Structure formats: structure tokens, C-alpha cells
Short mmCIF file of C-alpha atoms and ligand atoms in Angstrom, two decimals:
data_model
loop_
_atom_site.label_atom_id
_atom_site.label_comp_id
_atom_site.label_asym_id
_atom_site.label_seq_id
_atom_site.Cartn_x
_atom_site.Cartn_y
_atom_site.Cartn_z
CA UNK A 1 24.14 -0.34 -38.11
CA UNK A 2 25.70 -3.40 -36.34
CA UNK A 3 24.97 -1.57 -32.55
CA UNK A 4 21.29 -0.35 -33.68
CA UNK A 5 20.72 -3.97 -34.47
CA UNK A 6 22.49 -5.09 -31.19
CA UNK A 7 20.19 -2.40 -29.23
CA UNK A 8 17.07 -3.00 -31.08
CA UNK A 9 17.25 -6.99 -30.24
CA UNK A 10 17.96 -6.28 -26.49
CA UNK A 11 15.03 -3.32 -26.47
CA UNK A 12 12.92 -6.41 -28.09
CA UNK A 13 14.59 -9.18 -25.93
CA UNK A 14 13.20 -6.70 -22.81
CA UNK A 15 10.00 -6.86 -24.12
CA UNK A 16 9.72 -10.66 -24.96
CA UNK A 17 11.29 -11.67 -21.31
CA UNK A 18 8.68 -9.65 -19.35
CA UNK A 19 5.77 -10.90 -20.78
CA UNK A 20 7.79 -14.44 -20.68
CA UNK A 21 7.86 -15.30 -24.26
CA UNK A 22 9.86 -18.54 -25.56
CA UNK A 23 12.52 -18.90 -27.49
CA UNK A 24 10.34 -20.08 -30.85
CA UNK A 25 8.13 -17.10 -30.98
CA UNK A 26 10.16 -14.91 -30.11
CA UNK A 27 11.75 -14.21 -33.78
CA UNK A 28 7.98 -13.38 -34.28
CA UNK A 29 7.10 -11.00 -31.90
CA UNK A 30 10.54 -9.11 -31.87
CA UNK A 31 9.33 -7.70 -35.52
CA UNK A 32 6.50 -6.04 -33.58
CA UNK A 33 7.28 -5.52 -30.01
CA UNK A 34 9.73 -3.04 -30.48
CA UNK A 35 7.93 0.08 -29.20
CA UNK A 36 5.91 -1.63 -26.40
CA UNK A 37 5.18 0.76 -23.63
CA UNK A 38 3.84 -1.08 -20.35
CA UNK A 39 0.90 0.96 -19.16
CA UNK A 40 1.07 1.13 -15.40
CA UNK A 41 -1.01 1.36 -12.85
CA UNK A 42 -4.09 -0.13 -14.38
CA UNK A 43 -6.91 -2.00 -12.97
CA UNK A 44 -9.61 -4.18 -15.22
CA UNK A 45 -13.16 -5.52 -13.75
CA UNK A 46 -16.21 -7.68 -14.66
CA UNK A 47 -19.08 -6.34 -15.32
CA UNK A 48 -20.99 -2.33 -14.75
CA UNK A 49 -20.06 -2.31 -11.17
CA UNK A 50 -16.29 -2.83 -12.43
CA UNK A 51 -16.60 1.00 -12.54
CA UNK A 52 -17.10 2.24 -8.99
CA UNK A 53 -15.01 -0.87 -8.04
CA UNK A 54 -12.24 0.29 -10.07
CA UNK A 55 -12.48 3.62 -8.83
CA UNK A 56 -11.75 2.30 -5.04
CA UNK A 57 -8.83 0.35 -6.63
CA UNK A 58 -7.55 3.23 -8.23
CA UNK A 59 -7.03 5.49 -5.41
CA UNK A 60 -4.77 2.72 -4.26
CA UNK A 61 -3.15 2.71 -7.45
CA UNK A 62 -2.39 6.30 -8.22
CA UNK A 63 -1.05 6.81 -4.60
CA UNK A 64 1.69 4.18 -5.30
CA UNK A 65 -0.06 1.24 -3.27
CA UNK A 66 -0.09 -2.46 -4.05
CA UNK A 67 -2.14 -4.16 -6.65
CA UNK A 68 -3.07 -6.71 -3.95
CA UNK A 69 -4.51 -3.70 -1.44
CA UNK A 70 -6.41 -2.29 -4.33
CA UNK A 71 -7.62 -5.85 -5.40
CA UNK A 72 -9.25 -5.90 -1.76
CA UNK A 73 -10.41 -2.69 -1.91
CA UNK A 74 -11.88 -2.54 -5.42
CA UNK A 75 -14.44 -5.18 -5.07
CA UNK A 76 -15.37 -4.47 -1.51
CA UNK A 77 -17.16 -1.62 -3.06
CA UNK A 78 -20.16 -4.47 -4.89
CA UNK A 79 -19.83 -6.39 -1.56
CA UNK A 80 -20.99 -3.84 0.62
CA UNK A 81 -23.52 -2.63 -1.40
CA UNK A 82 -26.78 -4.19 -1.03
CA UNK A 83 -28.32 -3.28 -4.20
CA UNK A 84 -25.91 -5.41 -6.18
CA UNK A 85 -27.40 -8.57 -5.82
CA UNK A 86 -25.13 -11.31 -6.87
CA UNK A 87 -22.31 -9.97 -4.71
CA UNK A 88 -21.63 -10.00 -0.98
CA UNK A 89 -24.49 -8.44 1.01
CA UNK A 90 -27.62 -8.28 -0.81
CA UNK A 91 -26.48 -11.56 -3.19
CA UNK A 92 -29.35 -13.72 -3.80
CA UNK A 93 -29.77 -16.66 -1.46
CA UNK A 94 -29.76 -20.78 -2.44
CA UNK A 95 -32.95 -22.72 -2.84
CA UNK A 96 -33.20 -22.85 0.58
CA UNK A 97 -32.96 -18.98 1.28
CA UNK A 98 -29.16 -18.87 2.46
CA UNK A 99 -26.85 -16.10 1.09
CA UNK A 100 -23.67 -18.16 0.79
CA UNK A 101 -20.14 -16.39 -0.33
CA UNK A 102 -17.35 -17.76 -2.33
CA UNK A 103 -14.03 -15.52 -2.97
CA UNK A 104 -10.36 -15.74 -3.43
CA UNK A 105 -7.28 -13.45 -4.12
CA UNK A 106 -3.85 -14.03 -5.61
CA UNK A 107 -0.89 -12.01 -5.17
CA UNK A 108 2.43 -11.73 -7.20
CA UNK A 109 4.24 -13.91 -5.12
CA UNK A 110 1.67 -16.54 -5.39
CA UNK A 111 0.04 -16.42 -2.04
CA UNK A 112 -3.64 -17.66 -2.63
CA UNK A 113 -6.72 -17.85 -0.26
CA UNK A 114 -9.95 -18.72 -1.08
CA UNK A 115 -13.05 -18.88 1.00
CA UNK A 116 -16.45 -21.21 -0.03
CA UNK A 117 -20.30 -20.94 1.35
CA UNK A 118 -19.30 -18.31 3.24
CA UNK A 119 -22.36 -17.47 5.29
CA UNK A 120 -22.98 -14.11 7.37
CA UNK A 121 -20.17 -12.03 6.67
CA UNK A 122 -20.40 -9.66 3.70
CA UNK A 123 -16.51 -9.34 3.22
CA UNK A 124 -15.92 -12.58 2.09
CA UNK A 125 -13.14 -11.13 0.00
CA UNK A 126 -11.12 -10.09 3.03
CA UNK A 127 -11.89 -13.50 4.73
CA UNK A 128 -10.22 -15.06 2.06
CA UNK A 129 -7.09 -12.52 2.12
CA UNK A 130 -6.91 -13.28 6.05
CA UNK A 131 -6.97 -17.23 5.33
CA UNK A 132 -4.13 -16.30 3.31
CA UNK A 133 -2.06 -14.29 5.42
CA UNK A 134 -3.01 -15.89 8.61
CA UNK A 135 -3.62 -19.77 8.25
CA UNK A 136 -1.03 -22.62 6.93
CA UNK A 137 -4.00 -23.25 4.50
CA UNK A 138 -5.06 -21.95 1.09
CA UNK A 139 -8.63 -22.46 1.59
CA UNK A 140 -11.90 -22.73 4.20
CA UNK A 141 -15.53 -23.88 3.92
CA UNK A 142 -18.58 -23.35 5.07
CA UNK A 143 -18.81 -23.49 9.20
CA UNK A 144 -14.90 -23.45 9.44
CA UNK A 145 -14.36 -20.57 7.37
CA UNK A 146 -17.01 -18.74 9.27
CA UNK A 147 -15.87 -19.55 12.67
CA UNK A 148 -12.06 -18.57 11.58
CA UNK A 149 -13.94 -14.92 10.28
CA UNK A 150 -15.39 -14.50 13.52
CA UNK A 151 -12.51 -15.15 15.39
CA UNK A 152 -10.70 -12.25 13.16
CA UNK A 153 -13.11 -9.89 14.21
CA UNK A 154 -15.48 -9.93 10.99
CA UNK A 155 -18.73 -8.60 11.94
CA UNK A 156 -21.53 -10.77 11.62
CA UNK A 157 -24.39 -9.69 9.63
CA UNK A 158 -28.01 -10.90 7.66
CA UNK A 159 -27.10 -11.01 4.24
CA UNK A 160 -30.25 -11.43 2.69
CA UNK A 161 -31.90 -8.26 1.91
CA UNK A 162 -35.50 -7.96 1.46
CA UNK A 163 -35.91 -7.82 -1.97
CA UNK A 164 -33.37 -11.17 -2.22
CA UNK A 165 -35.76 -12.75 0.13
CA UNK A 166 -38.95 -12.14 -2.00
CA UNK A 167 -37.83 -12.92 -5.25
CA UNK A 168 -36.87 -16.39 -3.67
CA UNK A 169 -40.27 -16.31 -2.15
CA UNK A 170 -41.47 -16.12 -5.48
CA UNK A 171 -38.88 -18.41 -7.07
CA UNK A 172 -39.58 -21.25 -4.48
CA UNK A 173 -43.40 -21.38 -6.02
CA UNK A 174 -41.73 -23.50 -9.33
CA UNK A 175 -38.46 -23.87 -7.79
CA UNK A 176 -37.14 -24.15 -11.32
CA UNK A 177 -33.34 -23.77 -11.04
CA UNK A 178 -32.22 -22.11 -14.38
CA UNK A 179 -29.43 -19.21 -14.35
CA UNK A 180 -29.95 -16.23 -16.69
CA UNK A 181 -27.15 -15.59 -19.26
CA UNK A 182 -26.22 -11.83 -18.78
CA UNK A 183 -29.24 -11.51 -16.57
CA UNK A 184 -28.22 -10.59 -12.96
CA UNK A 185 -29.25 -14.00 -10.53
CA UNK A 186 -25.82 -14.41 -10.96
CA UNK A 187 -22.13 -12.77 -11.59
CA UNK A 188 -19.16 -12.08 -10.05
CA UNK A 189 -16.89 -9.36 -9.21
CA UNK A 190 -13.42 -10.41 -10.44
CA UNK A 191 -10.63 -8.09 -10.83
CA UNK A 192 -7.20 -7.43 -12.27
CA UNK A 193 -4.76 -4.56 -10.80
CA UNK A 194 -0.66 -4.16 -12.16
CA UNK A 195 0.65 -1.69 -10.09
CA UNK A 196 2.97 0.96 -10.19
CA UNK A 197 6.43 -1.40 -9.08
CA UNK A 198 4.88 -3.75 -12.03
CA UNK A 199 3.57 -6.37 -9.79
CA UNK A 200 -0.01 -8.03 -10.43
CA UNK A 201 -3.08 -9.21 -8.49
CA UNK A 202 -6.35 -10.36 -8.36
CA UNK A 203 -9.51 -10.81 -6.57
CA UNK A 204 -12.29 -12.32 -7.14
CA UNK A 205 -15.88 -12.44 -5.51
CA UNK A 206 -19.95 -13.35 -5.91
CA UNK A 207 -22.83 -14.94 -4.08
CA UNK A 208 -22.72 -17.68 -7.35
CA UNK A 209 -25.87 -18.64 -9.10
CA UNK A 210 -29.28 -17.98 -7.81
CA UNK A 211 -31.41 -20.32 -6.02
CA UNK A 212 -28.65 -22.87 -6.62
CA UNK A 213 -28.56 -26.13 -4.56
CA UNK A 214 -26.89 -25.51 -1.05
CA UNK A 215 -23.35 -25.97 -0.71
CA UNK A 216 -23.28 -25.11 -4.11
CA UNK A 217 -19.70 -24.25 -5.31
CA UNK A 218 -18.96 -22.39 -8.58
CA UNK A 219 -16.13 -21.26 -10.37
CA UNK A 220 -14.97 -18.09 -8.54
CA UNK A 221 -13.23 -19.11 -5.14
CA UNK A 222 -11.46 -21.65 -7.03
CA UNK A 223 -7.84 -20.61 -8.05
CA UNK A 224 -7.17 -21.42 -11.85
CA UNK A 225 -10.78 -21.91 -12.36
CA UNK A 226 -12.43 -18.18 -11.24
CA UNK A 227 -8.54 -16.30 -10.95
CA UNK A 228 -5.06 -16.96 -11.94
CA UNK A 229 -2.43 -14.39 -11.33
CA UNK A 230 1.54 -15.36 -12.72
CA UNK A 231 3.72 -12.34 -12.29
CA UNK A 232 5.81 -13.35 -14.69
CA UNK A 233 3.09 -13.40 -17.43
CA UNK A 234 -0.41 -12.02 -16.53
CA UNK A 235 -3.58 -12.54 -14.82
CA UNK A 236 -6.89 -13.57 -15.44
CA UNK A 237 -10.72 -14.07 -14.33
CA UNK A 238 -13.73 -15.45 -14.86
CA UNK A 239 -17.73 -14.71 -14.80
CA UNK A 240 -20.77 -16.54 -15.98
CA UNK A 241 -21.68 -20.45 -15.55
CA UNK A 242 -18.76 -21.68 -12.82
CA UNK A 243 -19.60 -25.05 -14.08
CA UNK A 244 -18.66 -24.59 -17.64
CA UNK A 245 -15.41 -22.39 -16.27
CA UNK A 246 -14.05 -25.19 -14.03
CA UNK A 247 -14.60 -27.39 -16.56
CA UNK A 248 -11.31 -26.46 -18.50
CA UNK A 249 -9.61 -24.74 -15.68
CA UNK A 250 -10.38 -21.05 -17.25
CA UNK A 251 -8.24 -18.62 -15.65
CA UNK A 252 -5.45 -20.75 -16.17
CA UNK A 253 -5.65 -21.65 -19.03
CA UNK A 254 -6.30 -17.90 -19.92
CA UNK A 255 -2.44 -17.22 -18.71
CA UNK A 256 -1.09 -20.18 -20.06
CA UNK A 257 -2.31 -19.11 -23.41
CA UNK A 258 -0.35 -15.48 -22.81
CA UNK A 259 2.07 -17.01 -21.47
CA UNK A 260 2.81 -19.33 -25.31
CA UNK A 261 2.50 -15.64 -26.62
CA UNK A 262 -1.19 -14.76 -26.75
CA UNK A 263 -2.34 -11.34 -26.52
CA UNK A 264 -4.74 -10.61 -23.92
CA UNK A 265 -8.34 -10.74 -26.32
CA UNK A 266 -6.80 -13.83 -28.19
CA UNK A 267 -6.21 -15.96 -24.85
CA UNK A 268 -9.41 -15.25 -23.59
CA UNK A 269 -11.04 -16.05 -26.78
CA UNK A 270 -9.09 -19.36 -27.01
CA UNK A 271 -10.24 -20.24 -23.71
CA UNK A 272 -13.80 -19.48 -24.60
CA UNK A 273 -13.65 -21.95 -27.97
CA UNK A 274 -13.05 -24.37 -24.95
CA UNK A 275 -15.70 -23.87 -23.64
CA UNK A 276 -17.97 -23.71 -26.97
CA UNK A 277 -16.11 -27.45 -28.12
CA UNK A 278 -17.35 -28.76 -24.66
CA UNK A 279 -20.85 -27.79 -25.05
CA UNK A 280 -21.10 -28.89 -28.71
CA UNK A 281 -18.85 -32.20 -27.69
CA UNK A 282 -22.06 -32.66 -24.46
CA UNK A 283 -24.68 -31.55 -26.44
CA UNK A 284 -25.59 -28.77 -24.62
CA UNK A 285 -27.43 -25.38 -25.79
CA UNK A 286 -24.54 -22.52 -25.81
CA UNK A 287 -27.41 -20.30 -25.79
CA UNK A 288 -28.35 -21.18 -22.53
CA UNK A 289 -24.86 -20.05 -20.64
CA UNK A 290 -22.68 -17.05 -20.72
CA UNK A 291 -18.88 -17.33 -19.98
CA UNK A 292 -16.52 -14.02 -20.09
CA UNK A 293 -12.71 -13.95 -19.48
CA UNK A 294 -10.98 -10.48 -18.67
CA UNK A 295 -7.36 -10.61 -18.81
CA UNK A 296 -4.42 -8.44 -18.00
CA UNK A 297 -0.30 -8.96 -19.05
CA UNK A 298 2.80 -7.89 -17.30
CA UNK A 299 2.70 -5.11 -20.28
CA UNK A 300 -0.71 -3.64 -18.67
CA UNK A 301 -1.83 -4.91 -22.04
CA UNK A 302 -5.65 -5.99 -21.71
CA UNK A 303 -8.52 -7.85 -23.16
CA UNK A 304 -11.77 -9.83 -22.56
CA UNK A 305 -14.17 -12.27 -24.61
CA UNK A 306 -17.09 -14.20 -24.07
CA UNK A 307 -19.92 -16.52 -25.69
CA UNK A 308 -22.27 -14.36 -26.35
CA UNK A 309 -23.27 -11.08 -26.26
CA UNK A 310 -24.04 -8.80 -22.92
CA UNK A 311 -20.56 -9.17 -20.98
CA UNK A 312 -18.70 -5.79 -20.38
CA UNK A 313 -16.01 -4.84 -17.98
CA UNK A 314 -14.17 -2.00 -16.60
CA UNK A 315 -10.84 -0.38 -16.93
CA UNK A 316 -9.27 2.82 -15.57
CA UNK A 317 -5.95 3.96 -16.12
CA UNK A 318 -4.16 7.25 -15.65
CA UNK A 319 -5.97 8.14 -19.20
CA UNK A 320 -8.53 6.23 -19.43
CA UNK A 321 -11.98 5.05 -17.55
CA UNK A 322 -14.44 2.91 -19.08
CA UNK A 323 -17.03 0.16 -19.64
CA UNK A 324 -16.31 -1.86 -22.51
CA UNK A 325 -18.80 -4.36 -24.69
CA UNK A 326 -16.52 -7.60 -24.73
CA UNK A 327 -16.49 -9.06 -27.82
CA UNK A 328 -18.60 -12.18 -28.26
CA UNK A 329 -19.01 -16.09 -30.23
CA UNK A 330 -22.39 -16.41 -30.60
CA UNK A 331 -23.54 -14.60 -33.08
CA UNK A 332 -27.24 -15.10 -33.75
N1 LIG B 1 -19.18 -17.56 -11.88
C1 LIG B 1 -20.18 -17.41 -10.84
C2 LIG B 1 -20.57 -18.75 -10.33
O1 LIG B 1 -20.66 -19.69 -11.10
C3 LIG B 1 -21.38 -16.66 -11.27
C4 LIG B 1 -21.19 -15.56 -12.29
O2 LIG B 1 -20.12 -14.99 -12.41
O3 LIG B 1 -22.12 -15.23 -13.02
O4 LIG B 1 -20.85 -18.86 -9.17
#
């Protein structure tokens, strides 16, 4: 009796430590967490094109590779493709007809890039994994970041496709700058990989809001804000209206919340009441934005929420490949 009680609180003590639970709730969760199983590799996305990205990830994945390679190589998939339009090549342009990028990646170890107003190169994902790797800085803009791409051997290309170029056409006759919720002239790309050796990344990537002001910066290139990867605990991204997600730090605060003991869903939801309080506290319509979390723990555990209905994301495990409806606030 005495060394099944012994084993079972080490077995639980195991499971508490790796997804860094505290001392005072750990009497809590030890009543439940005593047949936790991490599920490893997995990979989680924003969004339909989660799937196809996921599938790149995965090949990475299932082959033993690193959650930051598969990060990289996920979401270049929505990057390259010119018919997703709020990502990479093909992302609709600013009021003044400029595709601009912004990006950034986080690996285990807590290496960070992040690239903003990227212009010209469609892999602004890899540009920020070169800053890096490759610079003493964390981050570029604009010209710099471009020049420092180029001199890495990035190719430079025209990122605004045709039918980018005539919806702005058509957009500059009111020039009336009002993001969609759910509706694509925006979203982002961000994605969550734990990978076989247990080790977490992310990645995250978008051409921001439509028609938006130049030099424009949302949510997604900003660490904490659009990403936030802790080893220790979990990881986490954002998609939707940057402004409202920088606002309380999302991503974060989305591992922070796991990190005090919340499951996946439950942090993201927290985070999202956040955002709901700060709208209500400004006076602002909720109606009018759309905010979704993903998140991912050291267990492979995973979950998403948002404010209102529309937001879905992508997972794919060795069992399981998906798009799931994220649960949602507003309910109207
Ligand atoms: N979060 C992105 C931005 O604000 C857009 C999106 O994900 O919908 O630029």
C-alpha cells in the first residue's frame, strides 16, 4: 500500500513537473493526472490552410526531425501559395498597394527572430529564422530586414498577385479601412509543433490586415503578442485583430495561464475574456473583431478559443488529422 502510494505520487509528481505545475495546485491535479500520456509528435495550426501546412510539418515530425524545422516548413506551404491571400505571396497589399510581411519563430531554447513590413520576399518566415540564427538581434524592419534577406540569398519577388491588386483597386474607390471578422482580408498562419525528443516550437506568419495604413504592424511578428513558446510549459499563438492581441500580450499570457495550471482550451479562453473586458472597459463593438488563441502543452495536450464564431484550426498527430470549430464567446 505504502510503495503504491510512494509510486503513484512520483508517477503524478512526473506529470505535474513537466507541464511545470506549482506546489499549491499540485495536490489538485495529482487526483487526476495520474494516467497522463504525452502525445508526441503533434503539430496544431490556425485556420483551413493549418491542414496542408500541417501536413509539410508532419513529414518532419514523423521522420524524427525538430519541431523548429517543421515550424519553418509547415507554414511555408500558405506562404508560397498565391491563392491564400493574407499570407506571404499573394497577401493583400496596404492602402497604398504594398504587400508587406510580418513573421517570427521561437524555439525551445528560446531563440526568437522576428521580421516586420517585410517587402518582396515571400518567405518572410525563413527571414525571420535567419535573423535569428545569423544576427546578434532578435528583430528587423522594413528596408533593413530586406536588405539583410537579400544579402542571404532570398530571392526577390512581386508579391502582389493580380487579383490582390484589383480588389485594392476597388477598395481604394471608398478607401474605408474596416477588417472582416472571420472573413479572409486578414489572418495569419501561426503554428505549434512538440516533437518527438519532447521539445516545442512555433512559427508564426501573415501579410496583417488588409488595406491597413503602411508600416502597419500587427500582432504576429511580435513575440508574446502573436507567439510564445516556454519549453518548460507550452506554446501558444494568435490570429484575428493584432491590435486587440497586443493589447494584453496574448500568447503570453496564454502560457502563463498553463503554466498556473490551465489546460490548454481554459488558457486560451482566459486570455480571450481579456480581451472581451477590454472592449466592454473601451466601449468598443466585440462584434466587430475576431481574436482566436491555439495552444499546445509539454503533454501534447491542445486547445483553442476565440470571440466569436468562425475560427478553426488544424491538428495532425500519428492518429489523428483534422480541422476543428474552436469554441467561441459571443454567442448571438
Ligand atoms: N493577427 C494578424 C494581424 O493583426 C491578422 C490575422 O491574423 O487575422 O496582422
Amino acid at each position: 500500500m505504502k510503495t503504491n502510494r510512494k509510486q503513484f505520487i512520483k508517477t503524478s509528481l512526473l506529470a505535474g513537473t513537466a507541464i511545470g505545475m506549482n506546489a499549491c495546485n499540485f495536490d489538485h491535479k495529482t487526483t487526476q493526472s495520474k494516467t497522463i500520456v504525452s502525445t508526441k509528435p503533434i503539430v496544431i495550426s490556425t485556420w483551413r490552410f493549418g491542414i496542408q501546412a500541417n501536413e509539410a510539418a508532419w513529414e518532419i515530425l514523423k521522420n524524427k526531425g525538430k519541431a523548429l524545422d517543421a515550424v519553418e516548413a509547415g507554414v511555408k506551404v500558405p506562404e508560397a501559395d498565391p491563392n491564400e491571400r493574407s499570407v506571404g505571396l499573394g497577401g493583400r497589399p496596404d492602402r497604398d498597394g504594398i504587400v508587406s510581411l510580418d513573421a517570427c519563430i521561437m524555439d525551445e531554447l528560446g531563440n526568437i527572430g522576428s521580421v516586420v513590413c517585410l517587402e518582396n520576399i515571400k518567405h518572410a518566415i525563413s527571414v525571420a529564422r535567419a535573423i535569428m540564427e545569423k544576427t546578434p538581434h532578435v528583430m528587423l524592419a522594413g528596408e533593413g530586414a530586406y536588405q539583410f534577406a537579400i544579402s542571404q540569398g532570398f530571392p526577390r519577388e512581386n508579391l502582389l498577385v493580380e487579383a490582390s491588386e484589383k480588389e485594392w483597386k476597388e477598395w481604394l474607390l471608398h478607401s474605408n479601412y474596416k477588417p472582416i471578422a472571420n472573413i479572409e482580408n486578414h489572418d495569419t498562419i501561426g503554428m505549434l509543433a512538440l516533437d518527438e525528443f519532447g521539445n516545442l516550437s512555433g512559427a508564426c506568419t501573415t501579410s496583417g490586415m488588409a488595406f491597413k495604413m503602411r508600416g502597419r504592424v500587427g500582432d504576429s511578428p511580435i513575440i508574446g503578442a502573436g507567439l510564445y513558446v516556454d519549453n518548460e510549459i507550452g506554446a501558444a499563438t494568435a490570429t484575428g485583430h493584432g491590435e486587440e492581441v497586443i493589447r494584453i500580450a496574448g500568447s503570453a499570457l496564454v502560457v502563463e495561464l498553463m503554466r498556473q495550471g490551465l489546460k490548454p482550451e481554459a488558457a486560451c479562453k482566459e486570455a480571450v475574456m481579456r480581451v472581451v473586458k477590454l472592449m466592454e472597459r473601451r466601449n468598443k463593438n466585440l462584434k466587430d473583431i475576431q481574436v482566436g488563441f491555439i495552444a499546445l502543452n509539454k503533454l501534447g495536450e491542445h486547445g483553442a478559443y476565440c470571440v466569436q464564431s468562425g475560427f478553426n484550426f488544424a491538428i495532425q498527430t500519428n492518429s489523428r488529422k483534422e480541422l476543428i470549430d474552436a469554441p467561441y464567446y459571443l454567442k448571438v
